[in-house]
Coordinates of C-alpha atoms and ligand atoms in Angstrom, one line a residue:
M1 CA 100.1 -30.6 -0.2
A2 CA 96.4 -30.6 -0.8
N3 CA 96.1 -34.4 0.0
R4 CA 95.2 -33.8 3.6
E5 CA 92.5 -31.3 2.9
L6 CA 90.9 -33.3 0.2
A7 CA 91.0 -36.4 2.4
D8 CA 89.0 -34.4 5.0
I9 CA 86.5 -33.4 2.4
F10 CA 86.0 -37.0 1.3
E11 CA 85.7 -38.1 4.9
R12 CA 83.0 -35.5 5.5
I13 CA 81.2 -36.5 2.3
A14 CA 81.1 -40.0 3.6
D15 CA 79.7 -38.8 6.9
F16 CA 77.0 -36.7 5.3
L17 CA 76.0 -39.5 3.0
D18 CA 75.9 -41.8 6.0
I19 CA 73.7 -39.4 8.0
N20 CA 71.4 -39.3 5.0
G21 CA 71.1 -43.1 5.0
E22 CA 72.9 -43.7 1.7
D23 CA 73.9 -47.2 0.9
A24 CA 77.1 -48.5 2.6
F25 CA 78.9 -49.2 -0.7
R26 CA 78.8 -45.6 -1.8
V27 CA 79.7 -44.2 1.6
N28 CA 82.7 -46.5 1.9
S29 CA 84.0 -45.6 -1.5
Y30 CA 84.6 -42.1 -0.2
R31 CA 86.1 -43.3 3.0
R32 CA 88.5 -45.6 1.1
V33 CA 89.8 -42.9 -1.1
A34 CA 90.1 -40.5 1.9
R35 CA 92.4 -43.0 3.6
A36 CA 94.4 -43.6 0.4
L37 CA 94.9 -39.8 0.0
E38 CA 96.4 -39.7 3.5
D39 CA 98.9 -42.4 2.7
L40 CA 99.8 -40.9 -0.6
T41 CA 103.4 -39.7 -0.9
E42 CA 102.9 -37.6 -4.1
D43 CA 100.8 -34.5 -4.3
V44 CA 97.4 -35.3 -5.7
A45 CA 97.5 -32.3 -7.9
D46 CA 100.7 -33.6 -9.6
L47 CA 99.0 -37.0 -10.1
A48 CA 96.0 -35.3 -11.7
A49 CA 98.2 -33.2 -14.0
A50 CA 100.0 -36.4 -15.1
K51 CA 96.6 -38.2 -15.6
R52 CA 97.6 -40.8 -13.1
L53 CA 94.7 -40.5 -10.6
E54 CA 93.6 -44.1 -11.4
E55 CA 96.7 -45.3 -9.6
I56 CA 95.3 -44.2 -6.2
P57 CA 93.8 -47.3 -4.6
G58 CA 90.0 -47.2 -4.6
V59 CA 89.5 -44.4 -7.1
G60 CA 86.6 -44.9 -9.5
K61 CA 84.7 -42.7 -11.9
A62 CA 82.8 -40.7 -9.3
T63 CA 85.7 -40.0 -7.0
K64 CA 88.1 -39.3 -9.8
E65 CA 85.8 -36.5 -11.1
K66 CA 85.7 -35.0 -7.7
I67 CA 89.4 -35.0 -7.3
E68 CA 89.8 -33.2 -10.6
Q69 CA 87.1 -30.7 -9.5
Y70 CA 89.0 -30.0 -6.3
V71 CA 92.3 -29.6 -8.0
L72 CA 90.8 -27.2 -10.5
T73 CA 88.5 -25.1 -8.2
G74 CA 89.5 -25.9 -4.6
H75 CA 85.9 -27.2 -4.0
V76 CA 83.9 -30.3 -4.4
A77 CA 80.4 -29.4 -5.4
L78 CA 78.9 -32.6 -3.8
H79 CA 80.4 -31.7 -0.5
D80 CA 79.1 -28.1 -0.6
E81 CA 75.6 -29.4 -1.6
L82 CA 75.4 -32.0 1.2
K83 CA 76.7 -29.5 3.7
A84 CA 74.0 -27.0 2.7
S85 CA 71.3 -29.6 2.8
M86 CA 71.6 -30.2 6.5
P87 CA 71.5 -28.1 9.7
D88 CA 74.9 -26.4 10.5
G89 CA 75.1 -27.9 13.9
L90 CA 74.8 -31.5 12.7
P91 CA 78.4 -32.3 11.8
A92 CA 79.5 -31.3 15.3
L93 CA 77.4 -34.1 16.7
L94 CA 79.8 -36.5 15.0
E95 CA 82.6 -35.4 17.4
I96 CA 80.7 -36.7 20.4
P97 CA 82.1 -40.0 21.6
G98 CA 79.4 -42.6 21.0
M99 CA 77.7 -40.7 18.2
G100 CA 78.4 -42.2 14.7
P101 CA 76.7 -40.9 11.5
K102 CA 73.9 -43.5 11.8
K103 CA 72.9 -42.2 15.2
V104 CA 73.2 -38.6 14.1
G105 CA 70.9 -39.3 11.2
L106 CA 68.5 -41.0 13.5
V107 CA 68.2 -38.2 16.1
W108 CA 67.9 -35.6 13.3
K109 CA 65.1 -37.4 11.4
E110 CA 63.2 -38.9 14.4
L111 CA 63.6 -36.1 17.0
G112 CA 64.4 -33.1 14.9
V113 CA 67.7 -32.7 16.8
T114 CA 70.0 -30.2 14.9
N115 CA 72.8 -29.4 17.4
I116 CA 74.5 -30.4 20.6
D117 CA 72.2 -28.5 22.9
E118 CA 69.1 -30.1 21.5
L119 CA 70.7 -33.5 21.7
K120 CA 71.4 -32.9 25.4
A121 CA 67.8 -31.8 26.0
A122 CA 66.5 -34.9 24.1
A123 CA 68.7 -37.1 26.3
E124 CA 67.7 -35.5 29.5
S125 CA 63.9 -35.6 28.7
G126 CA 64.2 -39.3 28.1
K127 CA 63.2 -39.1 24.4
L128 CA 66.6 -40.2 23.2
A129 CA 66.3 -43.5 25.1
T130 CA 63.0 -44.3 23.3
L131 CA 64.6 -44.4 19.9
K132 CA 65.0 -47.7 18.1
G133 CA 68.4 -49.2 19.0
M134 CA 69.2 -46.6 21.7
G135 CA 68.1 -47.4 25.2
A136 CA 68.9 -45.7 28.5
K137 CA 72.5 -46.8 28.6
T138 CA 73.4 -45.4 25.2
A139 CA 71.6 -42.2 26.0
A140 CA 73.6 -41.8 29.3
H141 CA 76.8 -42.5 27.3
I142 CA 76.0 -39.8 24.9
V143 CA 75.3 -37.3 27.7
Q144 CA 78.7 -38.2 29.2
G145 CA 80.3 -37.7 25.7
I146 CA 78.8 -34.3 25.4
A147 CA 80.2 -33.2 28.7
F148 CA 83.6 -34.5 27.9
L149 CA 83.7 -32.9 24.5
A150 CA 82.7 -29.5 26.0
Q151 CA 85.5 -29.5 28.5
S152 CA 88.2 -31.3 26.5
R153 CA 88.0 -28.5 23.9
G154 CA 89.2 -26.1 26.5
R155 CA 92.6 -27.2 27.8
T156 CA 93.3 -27.4 31.5
P157 CA 95.0 -24.3 33.0
L158 CA 98.5 -25.1 34.5
G159 CA 97.3 -24.1 38.0
L160 CA 94.6 -26.7 38.0
A161 CA 96.7 -29.4 36.3
L162 CA 99.9 -29.1 38.4
P163 CA 98.5 -30.1 41.8
L164 CA 96.4 -32.8 40.3
A165 CA 99.4 -34.3 38.4
E166 CA 101.6 -34.1 41.5
E167 CA 99.0 -36.0 43.5
L168 CA 98.6 -38.6 40.7
A169 CA 102.4 -39.0 40.6
E170 CA 102.5 -39.5 44.3
W171 CA 99.9 -42.2 44.0
V172 CA 101.9 -43.9 41.2
R173 CA 105.0 -43.8 43.4
R174 CA 103.2 -45.9 45.9
I175 CA 102.5 -48.7 43.4
P176 CA 104.7 -51.6 44.6
K177 CA 106.7 -52.2 41.4
A178 CA 106.9 -48.5 40.4
K179 CA 110.3 -47.0 41.0
R180 CA 111.1 -43.5 39.9
V181 CA 108.1 -41.4 38.7
E182 CA 108.2 -38.0 37.1
I183 CA 105.9 -35.5 35.4
A184 CA 106.6 -34.9 31.7
G185 CA 104.8 -33.2 28.8
S186 CA 103.7 -29.6 28.5
L187 CA 103.1 -29.6 32.3
R188 CA 106.8 -30.1 33.0
R189 CA 107.5 -27.3 30.5
G190 CA 105.2 -25.0 32.5
A191 CA 102.8 -24.3 29.6
E192 CA 99.9 -22.1 30.5
T193 CA 97.4 -24.8 29.6
I194 CA 97.9 -28.5 29.1
G195 CA 96.2 -31.0 26.9
D196 CA 96.9 -34.0 29.1
I197 CA 99.0 -35.1 31.9
D198 CA 102.1 -37.2 31.0
L199 CA 103.9 -39.3 33.6
V200 CA 107.0 -41.4 33.1
C201 CA 107.7 -44.4 35.4
E202 CA 110.7 -46.7 35.9
S203 CA 109.7 -50.3 36.4
T204 CA 110.6 -53.8 35.3
D205 CA 106.9 -54.8 35.3
G206 CA 105.0 -52.4 33.1
A207 CA 101.8 -54.5 32.9
A208 CA 101.5 -54.7 36.7
V209 CA 102.1 -51.0 37.2
I210 CA 99.7 -50.0 34.5
R211 CA 97.0 -52.3 35.9
A212 CA 97.5 -50.7 39.3
F213 CA 97.5 -47.2 37.7
G214 CA 93.9 -47.9 36.4
K215 CA 92.7 -48.6 39.9
L216 CA 94.1 -45.5 41.6
P217 CA 91.5 -43.6 43.6
L218 CA 91.8 -40.5 41.4
V219 CA 91.0 -42.4 38.3
V220 CA 87.4 -42.0 36.9
R221 CA 87.8 -44.3 33.9
V222 CA 90.4 -46.3 32.1
L223 CA 90.7 -45.6 28.4
A224 CA 93.5 -48.0 27.5
G225 CA 96.1 -50.2 29.1
G226 CA 99.1 -52.3 28.0
D227 CA 102.6 -53.2 28.9
T228 CA 104.2 -49.9 28.4
K229 CA 101.4 -47.3 28.3
G230 CA 98.2 -46.7 30.2
S231 CA 95.7 -44.0 29.6
V232 CA 93.0 -42.8 32.1
I233 CA 90.6 -40.0 32.9
V234 CA 91.1 -38.2 36.2
R235 CA 88.9 -35.5 37.7
R236 CA 90.0 -31.9 38.2
R237 CA 89.2 -30.0 41.4
D238 CA 86.5 -28.0 39.5
G239 CA 84.8 -31.3 38.6
E240 CA 86.0 -31.4 35.0
E241 CA 87.9 -34.4 33.6
V242 CA 91.5 -34.6 32.3
Q243 CA 93.3 -37.4 30.5
A244 CA 96.5 -38.8 32.0
Q245 CA 99.0 -41.1 30.3
L246 CA 101.5 -43.2 32.1
R247 CA 104.6 -44.6 30.2
V248 CA 106.6 -47.3 31.9
V249 CA 110.2 -47.9 30.9
P250 CA 113.2 -49.8 32.2
K251 CA 115.9 -48.0 34.2
E252 CA 118.3 -47.7 31.3
S253 CA 115.7 -45.8 29.3
F254 CA 114.3 -43.6 32.0
G255 CA 116.2 -40.4 31.1
A256 CA 115.5 -40.9 27.4
A257 CA 111.8 -41.4 28.0
W258 CA 111.5 -38.5 30.4
Q259 CA 113.3 -36.3 27.8
Y260 CA 111.2 -37.6 24.9
F261 CA 107.8 -37.2 26.6
T262 CA 108.7 -33.8 28.0
G263 CA 108.9 -32.5 24.5
S264 CA 108.2 -30.2 23.0
K265 CA 107.9 -32.0 19.7
E266 CA 109.8 -29.2 18.0
H267 CA 112.6 -29.4 20.6
N268 CA 112.8 -33.2 20.1
V269 CA 113.0 -32.8 16.3
R270 CA 116.0 -30.6 16.7
L271 CA 117.6 -33.0 19.2
R272 CA 117.0 -36.0 17.0
G273 CA 118.5 -34.1 14.1
L274 CA 121.7 -33.5 16.1
A275 CA 121.9 -37.2 16.9
K276 CA 121.4 -38.1 13.3
E277 CA 124.2 -35.8 12.2
K278 CA 126.6 -37.9 14.3
G279 CA 125.2 -41.1 12.8
W280 CA 123.2 -41.9 16.0
Q281 CA 119.6 -42.5 16.8
L282 CA 117.6 -40.9 19.6
N283 CA 114.2 -42.1 20.7
E284 CA 112.3 -42.7 23.9
W285 CA 114.4 -45.8 24.6
G286 CA 117.8 -44.1 24.4
L287 CA 120.6 -42.5 22.4
M288 CA 121.9 -45.4 20.3
D289 CA 124.9 -45.9 18.0
G290 CA 123.6 -48.9 16.2
E291 CA 123.2 -51.6 18.9
K292 CA 125.3 -49.7 21.4
R293 CA 123.6 -47.6 24.0
L294 CA 125.4 -44.3 24.4
A295 CA 123.0 -42.7 26.9
G296 CA 119.5 -43.2 28.3
A297 CA 119.3 -43.6 32.1
E298 CA 119.6 -39.9 32.8
E299 CA 118.4 -36.9 30.8
Q300 CA 121.7 -35.1 31.5
E301 CA 123.7 -37.8 29.7
I302 CA 121.7 -37.3 26.5
Y303 CA 122.4 -33.6 26.3
D304 CA 126.0 -34.3 27.3
R305 CA 126.6 -36.8 24.6
L306 CA 125.1 -34.4 22.0
G307 CA 127.5 -31.7 23.2
L308 CA 124.8 -29.6 24.7
K309 CA 124.2 -28.1 28.2
W310 CA 121.1 -29.6 29.9
M311 CA 118.1 -27.4 29.2
P312 CA 115.5 -26.5 31.6
P313 CA 112.1 -27.9 30.5
E314 CA 110.6 -24.4 30.2
V315 CA 112.8 -23.4 27.3
R316 CA 112.3 -26.6 25.3
E317 CA 110.0 -25.1 22.8
G318 CA 112.2 -25.2 19.7
N319 CA 112.5 -21.4 19.9
R320 CA 116.2 -20.5 19.6
E321 CA 117.3 -22.6 22.7
F322 CA 119.8 -24.4 20.6
E323 CA 121.7 -21.2 19.7
P324 CA 125.2 -21.2 21.3
K325 CA 124.7 -18.3 23.7
A326 CA 121.0 -18.9 24.3
L327 CA 120.9 -19.5 28.0
A328 CA 124.1 -17.9 29.2
R329 CA 122.4 -15.9 32.0
G330 CA 120.5 -18.7 33.7
L331 CA 116.8 -18.5 34.7
I332 CA 114.9 -17.1 37.6
D333 CA 114.0 -19.5 40.4
R334 CA 111.1 -19.4 42.9
Q335 CA 113.7 -18.9 45.7
D336 CA 114.9 -15.6 44.0
I337 CA 111.5 -14.0 44.9
R338 CA 111.7 -11.6 47.9
G339 CA 108.2 -10.1 47.8
D340 CA 104.9 -9.6 46.0
F341 CA 103.6 -6.2 44.8
H342 CA 99.9 -7.0 44.1
M343 CA 97.4 -8.4 46.7
H344 CA 94.0 -7.5 48.0
T345 CA 92.6 -7.3 51.5
T346 CA 89.2 -7.0 53.2
A347 CA 89.4 -3.3 52.4
S348 CA 88.3 -4.2 48.9
D349 CA 87.6 -7.8 47.8
G350 CA 90.2 -9.8 49.6
T351 CA 89.3 -12.3 52.4
L352 CA 92.1 -11.3 54.9
T353 CA 93.1 -8.1 56.6
A354 CA 96.4 -6.4 55.7
A355 CA 97.9 -7.7 58.9
E356 CA 96.9 -11.2 58.1
M357 CA 98.2 -11.0 54.5
A358 CA 101.5 -9.7 55.9
A359 CA 101.7 -12.6 58.3
A360 CA 101.0 -15.1 55.5
A361 CA 103.7 -13.5 53.3
A362 CA 106.2 -13.4 56.2
A363 CA 105.6 -17.1 56.6
L364 CA 106.6 -17.6 53.0
G365 CA 109.9 -15.9 53.8
Y366 CA 109.2 -12.7 52.0
E367 CA 111.0 -9.4 52.9
Y368 CA 108.2 -7.1 51.7
I369 CA 104.8 -7.0 50.2
A370 CA 102.6 -4.2 48.7
I371 CA 98.9 -4.1 49.6
A372 CA 97.2 -3.0 46.4
D373 CA 93.4 -2.8 46.9
H374 CA 91.0 -1.7 44.2
S375 CA 90.2 1.9 43.4
K376 CA 86.8 3.6 43.4
S377 CA 85.6 2.8 40.0
S378 CA 85.9 -1.0 40.6
T379 CA 82.6 -0.9 42.4
I380 CA 81.9 -4.7 42.2
A381 CA 85.2 -5.3 43.8
N382 CA 84.3 -2.8 46.6
G383 CA 87.0 -0.3 45.4
L384 CA 88.0 2.4 47.9
S385 CA 86.6 5.9 47.6
V386 CA 89.1 8.7 47.8
D387 CA 88.3 9.2 51.5
R388 CA 88.6 5.5 52.3
M389 CA 91.9 5.3 50.4
W390 CA 93.4 8.1 52.5
R391 CA 92.4 6.2 55.6
Q392 CA 93.9 3.0 54.1
I393 CA 97.2 4.7 53.4
E394 CA 97.3 5.8 57.1
K395 CA 96.4 2.3 58.3
L396 CA 99.0 0.6 56.2
R397 CA 101.7 3.0 57.3
K398 CA 100.9 2.2 60.9
L399 CA 100.8 -1.5 60.2
N400 CA 104.3 -1.3 58.6
E401 CA 105.7 0.6 61.6
K402 CA 104.4 -2.1 63.9
L403 CA 105.8 -5.1 62.0
D404 CA 109.4 -6.1 62.2
T405 CA 109.1 -9.4 60.3
I406 CA 108.2 -7.9 56.9
A407 CA 107.9 -4.5 55.2
V408 CA 104.4 -3.5 54.0
L409 CA 104.5 -1.1 51.1
V410 CA 101.5 1.2 50.6
A411 CA 100.0 0.7 47.2
C412 CA 96.7 0.5 45.2
E413 CA 95.5 -1.2 42.1
C414 CA 94.3 1.9 40.4
D415 CA 91.8 1.5 37.5
I416 CA 92.8 2.8 34.1
L417 CA 89.7 4.7 33.0
G418 CA 88.4 4.7 29.5
D419 CA 90.5 7.6 28.3
G420 CA 93.7 6.3 29.9
S421 CA 93.5 8.6 32.9
L422 CA 93.7 7.2 36.4
D423 CA 90.9 6.6 38.9
Y424 CA 92.6 8.5 41.7
P425 CA 94.0 12.0 41.8
D426 CA 97.8 12.2 41.7
T427 CA 97.9 13.3 45.3
I428 CA 96.8 9.8 46.4
L429 CA 99.1 8.1 43.9
A430 CA 102.0 10.1 45.1
A431 CA 101.2 9.2 48.7
C432 CA 101.6 5.5 47.8
D433 CA 104.9 3.7 47.7
L434 CA 104.0 2.2 44.4
V435 CA 101.0 2.1 42.0
V436 CA 99.7 -0.9 40.0
A437 CA 97.5 0.4 37.2
S438 CA 95.1 -2.0 35.6
V439 CA 92.3 -2.1 33.1
H440 CA 89.1 -3.7 34.4
S441 CA 86.4 -2.5 32.1
G442 CA 85.7 -1.5 28.5
M443 CA 88.2 -4.0 27.1
K444 CA 86.3 -4.7 23.8
Q445 CA 87.4 -1.6 22.0
E446 CA 89.6 -1.5 18.9
R447 CA 93.3 -2.2 19.1
D448 CA 94.4 1.4 18.5
K449 CA 92.1 2.7 21.2
N450 CA 93.0 0.1 23.7
T451 CA 96.7 0.6 23.1
A452 CA 96.5 4.4 23.4
R453 CA 94.5 4.1 26.6
V454 CA 97.1 1.9 28.3
I455 CA 100.1 3.9 27.0
R456 CA 98.6 7.1 28.4
A457 CA 98.3 5.4 31.8
M458 CA 102.0 4.3 31.7
E459 CA 103.0 7.9 30.9
N460 CA 101.8 8.9 34.3
P461 CA 105.1 9.1 36.3
L462 CA 103.3 7.8 39.4
V463 CA 102.4 4.5 37.7
T464 CA 104.9 1.9 38.7
I465 CA 103.5 -1.4 37.3
L466 CA 101.0 -2.2 34.6
G467 CA 98.8 -4.9 36.2
H468 CA 97.6 -8.0 34.2
P469 CA 98.3 -6.1 30.9
T470 CA 95.9 -7.9 28.6
G471 CA 93.1 -8.8 31.0
R472 CA 92.7 -12.3 29.7
L473 CA 91.2 -15.1 31.7
L474 CA 92.4 -18.6 30.6
N475 CA 89.6 -20.4 28.7
K476 CA 87.2 -17.7 29.8
R477 CA 88.0 -14.3 28.5
E478 CA 90.0 -13.3 25.4
P479 CA 92.9 -10.9 25.9
M480 CA 92.2 -7.2 25.2
D481 CA 93.3 -6.4 21.7
L482 CA 96.6 -4.6 22.2
D483 CA 99.6 -3.7 20.1
M484 CA 102.0 -5.5 22.4
E485 CA 105.1 -4.1 20.5
A486 CA 103.9 -0.6 21.3
I487 CA 103.0 -1.4 24.9
V488 CA 106.5 -2.9 25.5
E489 CA 108.1 0.1 23.7
A490 CA 106.2 2.5 25.9
A491 CA 107.1 0.5 29.1
A492 CA 110.8 0.8 28.1
R493 CA 110.5 4.5 27.3
T494 CA 108.5 5.5 30.5
G495 CA 110.3 3.1 32.9
T496 CA 107.1 1.3 33.8
A497 CA 107.3 -2.4 34.9
L498 CA 105.1 -4.9 33.2
E499 CA 103.4 -7.5 35.5
I500 CA 103.3 -11.2 35.0
N501 CA 100.2 -11.7 37.0
A502 CA 100.6 -15.2 38.5
S503 CA 97.0 -15.9 39.2
W504 CA 96.2 -19.3 37.8
Q505 CA 93.3 -17.9 35.8
R506 CA 95.4 -15.1 34.3
L507 CA 99.1 -15.7 33.7
D508 CA 99.2 -12.3 32.1
L509 CA 101.7 -11.3 30.6
N510 CA 101.9 -14.6 28.9
D511 CA 105.3 -16.2 28.2
R512 CA 105.6 -14.8 24.7
H513 CA 104.9 -11.2 25.7
A514 CA 107.1 -11.5 28.8
R515 CA 109.9 -12.6 26.5
L516 CA 109.3 -9.7 24.2
A517 CA 109.4 -7.3 27.2
R518 CA 112.6 -8.8 28.5
E519 CA 114.3 -8.7 25.2
R520 CA 113.6 -4.9 25.0
G521 CA 115.0 -4.4 28.5
V522 CA 111.6 -3.8 30.2
M523 CA 111.5 -4.5 34.0
L524 CA 109.1 -7.3 34.9
T525 CA 107.3 -8.1 38.2
I526 CA 105.7 -11.4 39.2
D527 CA 102.7 -10.8 41.4
T528 CA 100.0 -13.1 42.6
D529 CA 97.0 -10.7 42.8
A530 CA 96.2 -12.8 45.9
H531 CA 92.8 -12.4 47.5
S532 CA 93.6 -15.0 50.2
A533 CA 96.7 -16.5 51.9
Q534 CA 96.6 -19.6 49.8
Q535 CA 96.7 -17.6 46.6
L536 CA 100.1 -16.1 47.5
E537 CA 101.4 -19.5 46.6
Q538 CA 100.5 -19.0 43.0
M539 CA 103.9 -17.2 42.7
S540 CA 105.4 -20.4 41.4
L541 CA 103.1 -20.3 38.4
G542 CA 104.3 -16.8 37.5
V543 CA 107.9 -17.9 37.9
R544 CA 107.3 -20.8 35.5
T545 CA 105.9 -18.2 33.0
A546 CA 109.0 -16.0 33.5
R547 CA 111.2 -19.0 33.0
R548 CA 109.4 -19.7 29.7
A549 CA 110.2 -16.1 28.8
W550 CA 113.9 -16.8 29.6
A551 CA 113.9 -14.3 32.4
A552 CA 116.8 -14.2 34.8
A553 CA 116.4 -13.0 38.4
E554 CA 117.8 -9.5 37.4
D555 CA 114.9 -9.0 35.0
V556 CA 112.3 -9.2 37.8
L557 CA 111.9 -6.4 40.2
N558 CA 110.7 -8.4 43.2
T559 CA 113.9 -10.4 43.3
R560 CA 115.7 -7.3 44.5
P561 CA 116.2 -6.3 48.1
L562 CA 113.8 -3.6 49.4
Y563 CA 116.3 -0.7 49.2
A564 CA 116.9 -1.5 45.5
V565 CA 113.2 -1.8 44.8
K566 CA 112.7 1.6 46.3
Q567 CA 115.5 3.1 44.2
W568 CA 114.0 1.6 41.1
I569 CA 110.6 3.0 41.9
A570 CA 112.0 6.4 42.7
K571 CA 113.8 6.6 39.3
K572 CA 110.6 7.1 37.2
R573 CA 109.1 9.5 39.7
K574 CA 112.3 11.6 39.8
K575 CA 112.7 11.7 36.1
A576 CA 109.2 13.2 35.8
A577 CA 109.8 15.7 38.6
K578 CA 112.8 17.2 36.6
Ligands
DGT601 P1 99.7 -31.0 25.4 O1 99.5 -32.3 26.1 O2 98.9 -30.8 24.2 O3 99.6 -29.9 26.3 O4 101.3 -31.0 24.9 P2 102.5 -32.0 25.1 O5 103.7 -31.3 24.7 O6 102.4 -32.5 26.5 O7 102.2 -33.1 24.0 P3 101.7 -34.6 24.1 O8 101.0 -34.9 25.4 O9 101.0 -34.9 22.8 O10 103.1 -35.4 24.1 C1 104.0 -35.3 25.1 C2 105.4 -35.2 24.5 O11 105.7 -36.4 23.8 C3 105.6 -34.1 23.4 O12 105.8 -32.8 24.0 C4 106.7 -34.6 22.6 C5 106.5 -36.1 22.7 N1 105.8 -36.6 21.5 C6 104.6 -37.0 21.4 N2 104.3 -37.4 20.1 C7 105.4 -37.1 19.4 C8 105.7 -37.3 18.0 O13 104.9 -37.7 17.2 N3 107.0 -36.9 17.7 C9 107.9 -36.4 18.6 N4 109.1 -36.0 18.2 N5 107.6 -36.3 19.9 C10 106.4 -36.6 20.3
CA602 CA1 100.7 -33.7 27.4
ZN603 ZN1 93.0 -6.3 38.8

């Protein structure tokens, strides 16, 4: 239906008129019709065809003409004219908390401000505070609004949100009247980035819990608070802010609320549909048959009553998880992981020696690791020259002989050069136990070129794993334009493993591509790309991504014991030797 789009256009006309200082009556006539359009149950085009536009509340001569124009042409001339009459950056100012159309008009006319950067500069220079009706406090508020807008556009990466949410949940657990507290939302589903943190709490005194929630030390500001829901801003470890919601429910509803607020929305729609088919109702308070509560205290009961197996949160995306045989194989767990094939040491850009990394990995209970430092072309990462790499191979062999707690495999992260050839001669690659091949430069080429480059690298029989396949950095760098179908097909054909790089900034492969790879029988690895001991613990983020790809332990090479890993690596190498 066009209603929504037309409502937006009318809303923007009202904003533009308001910025221009038009009289309130005219401005409001557009706002009223915008709202009426949103509430309309019939398509506005049908109403226009039936000459029934007058039935829409608030429609007068001027607005009726504009609706007809839109239905006919898809445009409203007044909207286009107004938009053209003001600087392009101006409408974006309206999105800043604390900046209404009146203030936007004021800063534009009085200070010549035409975009967010100029507004920020005007605030910081003190000019903004001198405007009529502004003052230092309003100016400070606007600066805060600009900062929040900038970061709230980018969602929070899972690796930043998870520890923060766990800490917040721990604080909530200490609130006297709070009982059970759990994380819900996209965070519980292990999504790569999250919009906000959702917590669910069992208590009989919601108002008290929510008041205490607003006073927790992590909380920067309170946005809203009531009897069942509180909403606050907390600060991320990088200084940015994230919104967090707390929902408080009684014991008998805890499972239902946890399920509901875990989502996803698509998954919930399906679940609610199944309840409806049986004549029941499902919402955040419980699974109800009229007045009778069928389930609600535990999530498990809800799935049980609906005749389903309980579903791990990572698969609740409304993407075939309701099919009968969907999850027959089970999902990989963090405990299935026996090693890590991708980490760096002081030989290139890591912070610990190989011996120190081995000790840290042994402390995690691993059976093996591969040390994969950078190759010579990665000069900023202090990549190893051919000579240095020969010495590194020798050094790692000796280290491995010395250790009896953990096996150290000799590896390298070899650059894939522009033409798809590798940064080291085959003699070096053959001397390694395994080779991670990665693209680190020249990623802005066209899709065909990128794809051919990466496939050529995978065709080298000495390449074991394609490292961080798309090169993306969450919220920072777009993925390389690749034909992932072709990459996955080539991985299957050449017997090359595809990496789920578990670094919190990467998660690359992403869940979708990892699922595609798994469905085509491609071997996956989950590697941390650690540059420090602490980064080895990012493994759990990669496992979450693998679970979202419905991967079982058998789909992931580093769940296998060392002898089986070696056999698997040897297969591709042998095939090529024939
Ligand atoms: P996010 O925060 O954007 O990363 O994504 P979610 O999935 O955490 O979404 P959020 O925070 O808006 O809401 C949390 C869950 O609550 C969501 O996954 C499903 C449920 N939910 C929220 N609003 C609705 C709704 O309007 N309908 C349904 N069926 N479920 C909803
Ligand atoms: Ca959320
Ligand atoms: Zn790399």
